Amino acid sequence: AHLEGGSVNCFENSLDQDHWCPQRLLGQNHELIHTVNDWHFAMLNDTDRNWFFWHALEGVVKDKVVLDIGSGSGLLSMMAARLGASKVTAIEGNTEMIRLAEKNLERNKQQEKVRLIHNLSNRVKLKPEEKADVLVSETLGALMLGEGTLNYIVDA
């Protein structure tokens, strides 16, 4: 998700003039950096949380069609794929998070097993043969219902 060096959306342009920007963040969209820092870094590094999800999915997703709503970085989708899901569809509305999920899937060699859809889940119409056996989601946010979770889960 690199942008042109002079773009207003670049992370380095969102910093105070005297702040140094690491090379790996140059040209990155500031929305992605802030989203990852505010939410995803803590979640991805919460070992207890991640093991909980792994064990919750274990034995449930094998040979099943899985739908991941609000897939973010793609962690739950990759877990489902590695645990033997026959097919995983991941839906994410945020452009920058979709780009990050694409990179994560590629780096973890899961891009063939996980289909990413960039949209809000209530705008996606799956074909009958794409209907999920298992729904996974981790969209509760800090205030549990902060991301409109009920509306998306009810629609699924």
Short mmCIF file of C-alpha atoms in Angstrom, two decimals:
data_model
loop_
_atom_site.label_atom_id
_atom_site.label_comp_id
_atom_site.label_asym_id
_atom_site.label_seq_id
_atom_site.Cartn_x
_atom_site.Cartn_y
_atom_site.Cartn_z
CA ALA A 1 0.00 0.00 0.00
CA HIS A 2 2.75 2.39 -0.89
CA LEU A 3 1.69 5.85 -1.94
CA GLU A 4 3.54 8.49 -3.83
CA GLY A 5 6.20 10.16 -1.66
CA GLY A 6 4.45 13.53 -1.69
CA SER A 7 1.02 12.18 -0.86
CA VAL A 8 -0.80 13.76 2.07
CA ASN A 9 -1.90 10.26 3.21
CA CYS A 10 1.67 9.06 3.76
CA PHE A 11 2.52 8.27 7.37
CA GLU A 12 5.58 10.53 7.40
CA ASN A 13 3.38 13.49 6.44
CA SER A 14 1.18 12.89 9.49
CA LEU A 15 4.10 13.29 11.90
CA ASP A 16 5.29 16.49 13.51
CA GLN A 17 8.15 18.02 11.55
CA ASP A 18 10.76 17.04 14.15
CA HIS A 19 9.73 13.38 14.41
CA TRP A 20 11.77 10.73 12.66
CA CYS A 21 9.99 8.16 10.50
CA PRO A 22 11.45 4.63 10.22
CA GLN A 23 12.34 3.60 6.66
CA ARG A 24 9.84 0.69 6.67
CA LEU A 25 6.97 3.15 7.28
CA LEU A 26 7.90 5.67 4.58
CA GLY A 27 5.14 5.86 1.97
CA GLN A 28 2.69 3.78 4.00
CA ASN A 29 -0.85 5.02 4.46
CA HIS A 30 -1.20 6.68 7.87
CA GLU A 31 -4.64 5.06 8.40
CA LEU A 32 -3.05 1.60 8.25
CA ILE A 33 -0.27 2.54 10.67
CA HIS A 34 -2.70 4.01 13.20
CA THR A 35 -5.16 1.10 12.87
CA VAL A 36 -2.42 -1.46 13.38
CA ASN A 37 -0.93 0.46 16.31
CA ASP A 38 -4.27 1.15 17.99
CA TRP A 39 -5.87 -2.30 17.65
CA HIS A 40 -4.10 -5.00 15.76
CA PHE A 41 -0.63 -4.91 17.31
CA ALA A 42 -2.01 -5.67 20.76
CA MET A 43 -4.36 -8.37 19.44
CA LEU A 44 -1.74 -10.09 17.30
CA ASN A 45 0.71 -10.15 20.20
CA ASP A 46 -1.78 -11.44 22.77
CA THR A 47 -0.62 -15.04 22.94
CA ASP A 48 -3.38 -16.17 25.32
CA ARG A 49 -6.06 -14.68 23.07
CA ASN A 50 -4.61 -16.26 19.94
CA TRP A 51 -4.26 -19.70 21.55
CA PHE A 52 -7.86 -19.41 22.74
CA PHE A 53 -9.04 -18.82 19.15
CA TRP A 54 -6.80 -21.62 17.83
CA HIS A 55 -8.21 -24.13 20.33
CA ALA A 56 -11.77 -22.90 19.78
CA LEU A 57 -11.42 -23.53 16.03
CA GLU A 58 -9.60 -26.84 16.42
CA GLY A 59 -11.86 -29.75 15.54
CA VAL A 60 -14.64 -27.39 14.41
CA VAL A 61 -13.41 -26.13 11.03
CA LYS A 62 -11.82 -29.25 9.53
CA ASP A 63 -13.38 -29.94 6.11
CA LYS A 64 -15.86 -27.07 6.64
CA VAL A 65 -16.59 -23.89 4.71
CA VAL A 66 -15.66 -20.96 6.97
CA LEU A 67 -16.77 -17.32 6.78
CA ASP A 68 -14.69 -14.70 8.62
CA ILE A 69 -16.51 -11.38 9.06
CA GLY A 70 -14.34 -8.33 9.76
CA SER A 71 -11.25 -10.36 8.99
CA GLY A 72 -8.77 -7.53 9.57
CA SER A 73 -5.23 -8.86 9.20
CA GLY A 74 -6.57 -12.32 8.31
CA LEU A 75 -5.39 -14.12 11.45
CA LEU A 76 -8.58 -16.12 12.11
CA SER A 77 -8.89 -16.97 8.42
CA MET A 78 -5.34 -18.31 8.34
CA MET A 79 -5.98 -20.31 11.51
CA ALA A 80 -9.07 -21.88 9.96
CA ALA A 81 -7.15 -22.68 6.77
CA ARG A 82 -4.26 -24.26 8.67
CA LEU A 83 -6.68 -26.27 10.79
CA GLY A 84 -8.09 -27.90 7.65
CA ALA A 85 -11.06 -25.81 6.53
CA SER A 86 -12.01 -26.81 3.00
CA LYS A 87 -12.58 -23.17 2.05
CA VAL A 88 -12.35 -19.84 3.86
CA THR A 89 -13.99 -16.59 2.80
CA ALA A 90 -12.74 -13.49 4.62
CA ILE A 91 -14.69 -10.23 4.42
CA GLU A 92 -13.13 -6.92 5.45
CA GLY A 93 -14.38 -3.40 4.78
CA ASN A 94 -11.15 -1.47 5.39
CA THR A 95 -8.97 -1.02 2.29
CA GLU A 96 -5.70 -0.88 4.19
CA MET A 97 -6.51 -3.96 6.25
CA ILE A 98 -7.36 -5.90 3.07
CA ARG A 99 -3.95 -5.00 1.68
CA LEU A 100 -2.31 -6.13 4.90
CA ALA A 101 -4.32 -9.38 4.89
CA GLU A 102 -3.21 -10.04 1.29
CA LYS A 103 0.42 -9.72 2.38
CA ASN A 104 -0.15 -11.93 5.42
CA LEU A 105 -1.84 -14.63 3.35
CA GLU A 106 0.96 -14.57 0.79
CA ARG A 107 3.72 -14.68 3.43
CA ASN A 108 1.97 -17.60 5.16
CA LYS A 109 1.24 -19.40 1.87
CA GLN A 110 -2.52 -19.36 2.51
CA GLN A 111 -3.64 -17.21 -0.45
CA GLU A 112 -4.96 -20.26 -2.34
CA LYS A 113 -7.16 -21.38 0.54
CA VAL A 114 -8.53 -18.01 1.72
CA ARG A 115 -10.66 -15.80 -0.52
CA LEU A 116 -10.59 -12.12 0.49
CA ILE A 117 -13.57 -9.88 -0.22
CA HIS A 118 -13.19 -6.14 0.25
CA ASN A 119 -16.62 -4.99 1.34
CA LEU A 120 -18.93 -4.78 4.33
CA SER A 121 -20.38 -8.20 5.03
CA ASN A 122 -23.97 -6.96 4.84
CA ARG A 123 -23.32 -5.92 1.24
CA VAL A 124 -21.96 -9.32 0.19
CA LYS A 125 -24.27 -11.92 -1.32
CA LEU A 126 -22.76 -15.38 -1.36
CA LYS A 127 -23.93 -18.06 -3.76
CA PRO A 128 -25.73 -21.00 -2.15
CA GLU A 129 -22.66 -23.24 -2.60
CA GLU A 130 -20.53 -20.61 -0.80
CA LYS A 131 -22.67 -20.57 2.36
CA ALA A 132 -20.59 -21.19 5.46
CA ASP A 133 -20.75 -24.07 7.89
CA VAL A 134 -18.78 -22.05 10.46
CA LEU A 135 -18.83 -18.31 11.15
CA VAL A 136 -15.80 -16.72 12.80
CA SER A 137 -15.42 -13.10 13.80
CA GLU A 138 -13.45 -11.01 16.22
CA THR A 139 -15.06 -7.62 15.81
CA LEU A 140 -16.09 -6.83 19.34
CA GLY A 141 -13.68 -3.93 19.84
CA ALA A 142 -12.78 -2.40 23.16
CA LEU A 143 -16.37 -1.71 24.18
CA MET A 144 -17.64 -5.11 23.02
CA LEU A 145 -20.20 -3.75 20.56
CA GLY A 146 -18.07 -0.86 19.30
CA GLU A 147 -17.82 -2.08 15.72
CA GLY A 148 -21.53 -2.67 15.08
CA THR A 149 -20.99 -6.39 15.55
CA LEU A 150 -24.61 -7.39 16.08
CA ASN A 151 -25.73 -5.89 12.78
CA TYR A 152 -23.10 -7.84 10.84
CA ILE A 153 -23.52 -11.14 12.69
CA VAL A 154 -27.34 -11.08 12.37
CA ASP A 155 -27.01 -10.43 8.64
CA ALA A 156 -24.58 -13.35 8.20
#
